[in-house]
């Protein structure tokens, strides 16, 4: 039930959804209340404009990524680097028959790099599927095969393909980590996702070092941020709003310490 509600919440957290609702309501009340209709239409267009600008999307990204900290220790060989799922596009992978990534592919790339350099004895991939079909693409299994193709021995790869969200990532990981007796752990996920992920792991008794990747904060100075609307900025604003809302929901449910 929570997964279904989270998808509904995702829909209503999108600025584009707000715009469409404002425009639809404005059209409905047009004949009876033309002034209100014009106000709603203007509000909808203003929302669309603001969340489509680099200035607003950058501010939101700063709020999301400001809590991400690199606490990895260069001189330590970790028992496992924990790579959280979310970098694969399951639908595209199923359609093409090839591995198709989204914008968060740095997660698995960093895990591969750490194992290749000898900084981690194992790479532990946590990520299942929201698709209930038996033949659905399971991210952990796909990435395990990919790492083996890249030369990582199968015995150094551990997977769990049951988790469907960050809370379940932490729960399933804790079980496997406890069974294997791993102590030195490094968590890898996107910078915007790291505060919630680290909080979820802390809530189940795990406090791994953290290595955020996939950072989206630009190097541009605040005064030079663009106010020209772009579709890419609207997409980034939408993604960050969902992450920030996810933190609030997780805190309310007691699933994260951050």
mmCIF file of C-alpha atoms in Angstrom, residues 61-241:
data_model
loop_
_atom_site.group_PDB
_atom_site.id
_atom_site.type_symbol
_atom_site.label_atom_id
_atom_site.label_comp_id
_atom_site.label_asym_id
_atom_site.label_seq_id
_atom_site.Cartn_x
_atom_site.Cartn_y
_atom_site.Cartn_z
ATOM 1 C CA UNK A 61 19.378 20.870 -5.597
ATOM 2 C CA UNK A 62 21.502 22.696 -3.035
ATOM 3 C CA UNK A 63 18.917 21.939 -0.348
ATOM 4 C CA UNK A 64 18.936 18.262 -1.306
ATOM 5 C CA UNK A 65 22.700 17.785 -1.673
ATOM 6 C CA UNK A 66 23.961 20.018 1.140
ATOM 7 C CA UNK A 67 23.675 17.184 3.674
ATOM 8 C CA UNK A 68 25.707 14.709 1.625
ATOM 9 C CA UNK A 69 29.191 14.143 3.037
ATOM 10 C CA UNK A 70 32.141 12.144 1.735
ATOM 11 C CA UNK A 71 33.399 10.308 4.812
ATOM 12 C CA UNK A 72 35.261 7.583 2.918
ATOM 13 C CA UNK A 73 38.760 6.786 4.190
ATOM 14 C CA UNK A 74 41.444 6.451 1.486
ATOM 15 C CA UNK A 75 43.642 4.123 3.523
ATOM 16 C CA UNK A 76 40.903 1.654 4.452
ATOM 17 C CA UNK A 77 40.005 -1.538 2.603
ATOM 18 C CA UNK A 78 36.282 -1.934 3.153
ATOM 19 C CA UNK A 79 34.662 -5.310 3.646
ATOM 20 C CA UNK A 80 32.002 -4.150 1.194
ATOM 21 C CA UNK A 81 30.955 -1.137 -0.814
ATOM 22 C CA UNK A 82 27.152 -0.945 -0.756
ATOM 23 C CA UNK A 83 25.788 0.265 -4.086
ATOM 24 C CA UNK A 84 22.129 1.248 -3.944
ATOM 25 C CA UNK A 85 19.941 0.621 -6.965
ATOM 26 C CA UNK A 86 18.386 3.437 -8.930
ATOM 27 C CA UNK A 87 20.870 3.832 -11.769
ATOM 28 C CA UNK A 88 19.180 1.398 -14.154
ATOM 29 C CA UNK A 89 16.228 2.100 -16.447
ATOM 30 C CA UNK A 90 14.358 -1.231 -16.133
ATOM 31 C CA UNK A 91 11.701 -0.510 -18.767
ATOM 32 C CA UNK A 92 14.261 0.548 -21.382
ATOM 33 C CA UNK A 93 16.474 -2.414 -20.495
ATOM 34 C CA UNK A 94 13.585 -4.816 -21.006
ATOM 35 C CA UNK A 95 12.600 -3.240 -24.328
ATOM 36 C CA UNK A 96 16.085 -3.121 -25.842
ATOM 37 C CA UNK A 97 17.508 -6.296 -24.328
ATOM 38 C CA UNK A 98 20.602 -4.304 -23.380
ATOM 39 C CA UNK A 99 21.597 -2.551 -20.171
ATOM 40 C CA UNK A 100 20.155 0.966 -20.236
ATOM 41 C CA UNK A 101 21.134 3.452 -17.540
ATOM 42 C CA UNK A 102 19.469 6.639 -16.374
ATOM 43 C CA UNK A 103 21.252 9.700 -14.956
ATOM 44 C CA UNK A 104 22.470 7.883 -11.832
ATOM 45 C CA UNK A 105 24.822 5.379 -13.457
ATOM 46 C CA UNK A 106 27.730 6.756 -11.368
ATOM 47 C CA UNK A 107 26.593 4.532 -8.497
ATOM 48 C CA UNK A 108 27.619 1.250 -10.106
ATOM 49 C CA UNK A 109 30.612 2.838 -11.843
ATOM 50 C CA UNK A 110 31.987 3.996 -8.486
ATOM 51 C CA UNK A 111 31.379 0.566 -6.958
ATOM 52 C CA UNK A 112 33.321 -1.038 -9.800
ATOM 53 C CA UNK A 113 36.148 1.465 -9.412
ATOM 54 C CA UNK A 114 36.488 0.811 -5.678
ATOM 55 C CA UNK A 115 36.645 -2.965 -6.103
ATOM 56 C CA UNK A 116 39.046 -2.717 -9.035
ATOM 57 C CA UNK A 117 41.387 -0.470 -7.028
ATOM 58 C CA UNK A 118 41.325 -2.850 -4.057
ATOM 59 C CA UNK A 119 39.575 -0.407 -1.736
ATOM 60 C CA UNK A 120 36.719 -2.869 -1.147
ATOM 61 C CA UNK A 121 36.777 -6.654 -0.858
ATOM 62 C CA UNK A 122 33.193 -6.997 -2.082
ATOM 63 C CA UNK A 123 30.630 -4.971 -3.954
ATOM 64 C CA UNK A 124 27.154 -5.378 -2.497
ATOM 65 C CA UNK A 125 24.329 -4.322 -4.832
ATOM 66 C CA UNK A 126 20.959 -3.607 -3.235
ATOM 67 C CA UNK A 127 18.046 -3.059 -5.593
ATOM 68 C CA UNK A 128 14.991 -5.000 -6.708
ATOM 69 C CA UNK A 129 11.994 -4.139 -8.861
ATOM 70 C CA UNK A 130 8.630 -2.452 -8.434
ATOM 71 C CA UNK A 131 7.282 -4.661 -11.213
ATOM 72 C CA UNK A 132 5.565 -7.750 -9.703
ATOM 73 C CA UNK A 133 5.899 -9.865 -12.875
ATOM 74 C CA UNK A 134 8.168 -12.919 -12.530
ATOM 75 C CA UNK A 135 10.060 -11.902 -15.669
ATOM 76 C CA UNK A 136 10.609 -8.300 -14.512
ATOM 77 C CA UNK A 137 14.106 -6.843 -14.661
ATOM 78 C CA UNK A 138 15.791 -6.999 -11.228
ATOM 79 C CA UNK A 139 18.447 -4.313 -11.036
ATOM 80 C CA UNK A 140 20.817 -6.123 -8.668
ATOM 81 C CA UNK A 141 20.955 -9.165 -10.961
ATOM 82 C CA UNK A 142 21.553 -7.058 -14.076
ATOM 83 C CA UNK A 143 24.345 -5.062 -12.464
ATOM 84 C CA UNK A 144 25.941 -8.221 -11.068
ATOM 85 C CA UNK A 145 26.203 -9.656 -14.579
ATOM 86 C CA UNK A 146 27.605 -6.367 -15.837
ATOM 87 C CA UNK A 147 30.325 -6.270 -13.175
ATOM 88 C CA UNK A 148 31.301 -9.827 -14.019
ATOM 89 C CA UNK A 149 31.601 -8.846 -17.686
ATOM 90 C CA UNK A 150 33.902 -6.036 -16.552
ATOM 91 C CA UNK A 151 36.127 -8.558 -14.804
ATOM 92 C CA UNK A 152 34.950 -8.584 -11.191
ATOM 93 C CA UNK A 153 34.978 -12.201 -9.899
ATOM 94 C CA UNK A 154 31.518 -13.528 -9.030
ATOM 95 C CA UNK A 155 32.612 -14.397 -5.501
ATOM 96 C CA UNK A 156 33.304 -10.721 -4.818
ATOM 97 C CA UNK A 157 29.783 -9.658 -5.805
ATOM 98 C CA UNK A 158 26.861 -9.950 -3.392
ATOM 99 C CA UNK A 159 23.322 -8.981 -4.372
ATOM 100 C CA UNK A 160 19.886 -8.616 -2.884
ATOM 101 C CA UNK A 161 17.004 -8.116 -5.302
ATOM 102 C CA UNK A 162 14.046 -7.876 -2.923
ATOM 103 C CA UNK A 163 14.146 -4.221 -1.894
ATOM 104 C CA UNK A 164 11.831 -1.766 -3.639
ATOM 105 C CA UNK A 165 12.673 1.475 -1.849
ATOM 106 C CA UNK A 166 15.324 2.994 0.393
ATOM 107 C CA UNK A 167 13.765 1.666 3.588
ATOM 108 C CA UNK A 168 13.859 -1.879 2.212
ATOM 109 C CA UNK A 169 17.427 -1.325 0.948
ATOM 110 C CA UNK A 170 18.468 -0.760 4.550
ATOM 111 C CA UNK A 171 16.455 -3.632 6.014
ATOM 112 C CA UNK A 172 17.619 -6.223 3.483
ATOM 113 C CA UNK A 173 21.204 -4.990 3.607
ATOM 114 C CA UNK A 174 21.315 -5.190 7.398
ATOM 115 C CA UNK A 175 20.266 -8.850 7.296
ATOM 116 C CA UNK A 176 22.943 -9.827 4.780
ATOM 117 C CA UNK A 177 25.658 -7.722 6.375
ATOM 118 C CA UNK A 178 24.958 -9.292 9.750
ATOM 119 C CA UNK A 179 25.055 -12.803 8.271
ATOM 120 C CA UNK A 180 28.421 -12.147 6.613
ATOM 121 C CA UNK A 181 29.925 -10.373 9.585
ATOM 122 C CA UNK A 182 31.056 -7.321 7.612
ATOM 123 C CA UNK A 183 32.231 -4.419 9.762
ATOM 124 C CA UNK A 184 33.907 -1.867 7.488
ATOM 125 C CA UNK A 185 31.276 -0.596 5.069
ATOM 126 C CA UNK A 186 31.044 2.173 2.497
ATOM 127 C CA UNK A 187 27.678 3.373 1.190
ATOM 128 C CA UNK A 188 27.487 4.723 -2.361
ATOM 129 C CA UNK A 189 24.465 6.521 -3.780
ATOM 130 C CA UNK A 190 23.534 9.821 -5.436
ATOM 131 C CA UNK A 191 24.348 12.987 -3.496
ATOM 132 C CA UNK A 192 20.710 14.097 -3.264
ATOM 133 C CA UNK A 193 19.702 10.639 -2.048
ATOM 134 C CA UNK A 194 22.556 10.177 0.436
ATOM 135 C CA UNK A 195 21.085 11.955 3.517
ATOM 136 C CA UNK A 196 17.907 9.857 3.408
ATOM 137 C CA UNK A 197 19.807 6.654 2.584
ATOM 138 C CA UNK A 198 22.362 7.118 5.360
ATOM 139 C CA UNK A 199 19.530 7.903 7.761
ATOM 140 C CA UNK A 200 17.710 4.705 6.800
ATOM 141 C CA UNK A 201 20.834 2.627 7.404
ATOM 142 C CA UNK A 202 21.406 4.338 10.748
ATOM 143 C CA UNK A 203 17.800 3.552 11.712
ATOM 144 C CA UNK A 204 18.504 -0.192 11.348
ATOM 145 C CA UNK A 205 21.771 0.012 13.292
ATOM 146 C CA UNK A 206 24.269 0.480 10.457
ATOM 147 C CA UNK A 207 26.531 3.507 10.142
ATOM 148 C CA UNK A 208 28.691 2.969 7.054
ATOM 149 C CA UNK A 209 31.071 5.569 5.704
ATOM 150 C CA UNK A 210 29.440 7.477 2.863
ATOM 151 C CA UNK A 211 30.557 8.369 -0.640
ATOM 152 C CA UNK A 212 28.021 10.494 -2.554
ATOM 153 C CA UNK A 213 28.174 10.481 -6.358
ATOM 154 C CA UNK A 214 25.983 11.832 -9.167
ATOM 155 C CA UNK A 215 26.181 15.406 -7.808
ATOM 156 C CA UNK A 216 24.082 17.914 -9.730
ATOM 157 C CA UNK A 217 25.135 21.200 -8.123
ATOM 158 C CA UNK A 218 26.686 23.448 -10.809
ATOM 159 C CA UNK A 219 29.874 25.423 -10.256
ATOM 160 C CA UNK A 220 28.146 28.641 -11.394
ATOM 161 C CA UNK A 221 28.048 31.484 -8.894
ATOM 162 C CA UNK A 222 24.550 32.305 -7.577
ATOM 163 C CA UNK A 223 24.497 35.690 -9.316
ATOM 164 C CA UNK A 224 25.130 34.036 -12.673
ATOM 165 C CA UNK A 225 22.330 31.503 -12.545
ATOM 166 C CA UNK A 226 20.040 31.630 -15.528
ATOM 167 C CA UNK A 227 16.373 32.625 -15.367
ATOM 168 C CA UNK A 228 15.748 31.289 -18.858
ATOM 169 C CA UNK A 229 13.242 28.383 -18.668
ATOM 170 C CA UNK A 230 14.473 24.952 -19.768
ATOM 171 C CA UNK A 231 12.848 21.530 -19.803
ATOM 172 C CA UNK A 232 15.933 20.037 -18.133
ATOM 173 C CA UNK A 233 15.572 22.424 -15.191
ATOM 174 C CA UNK A 234 11.900 21.474 -14.778
ATOM 175 C CA UNK A 235 12.875 17.797 -14.723
ATOM 176 C CA UNK A 236 15.586 18.446 -12.127
ATOM 177 C CA UNK A 237 13.219 20.490 -9.949
ATOM 178 C CA UNK A 238 10.701 17.655 -10.059
ATOM 179 C CA UNK A 239 13.262 15.016 -9.067
ATOM 180 C CA UNK A 240 14.572 17.086 -6.165
ATOM 181 C CA UNK A 241 11.098 17.930 -4.858
#
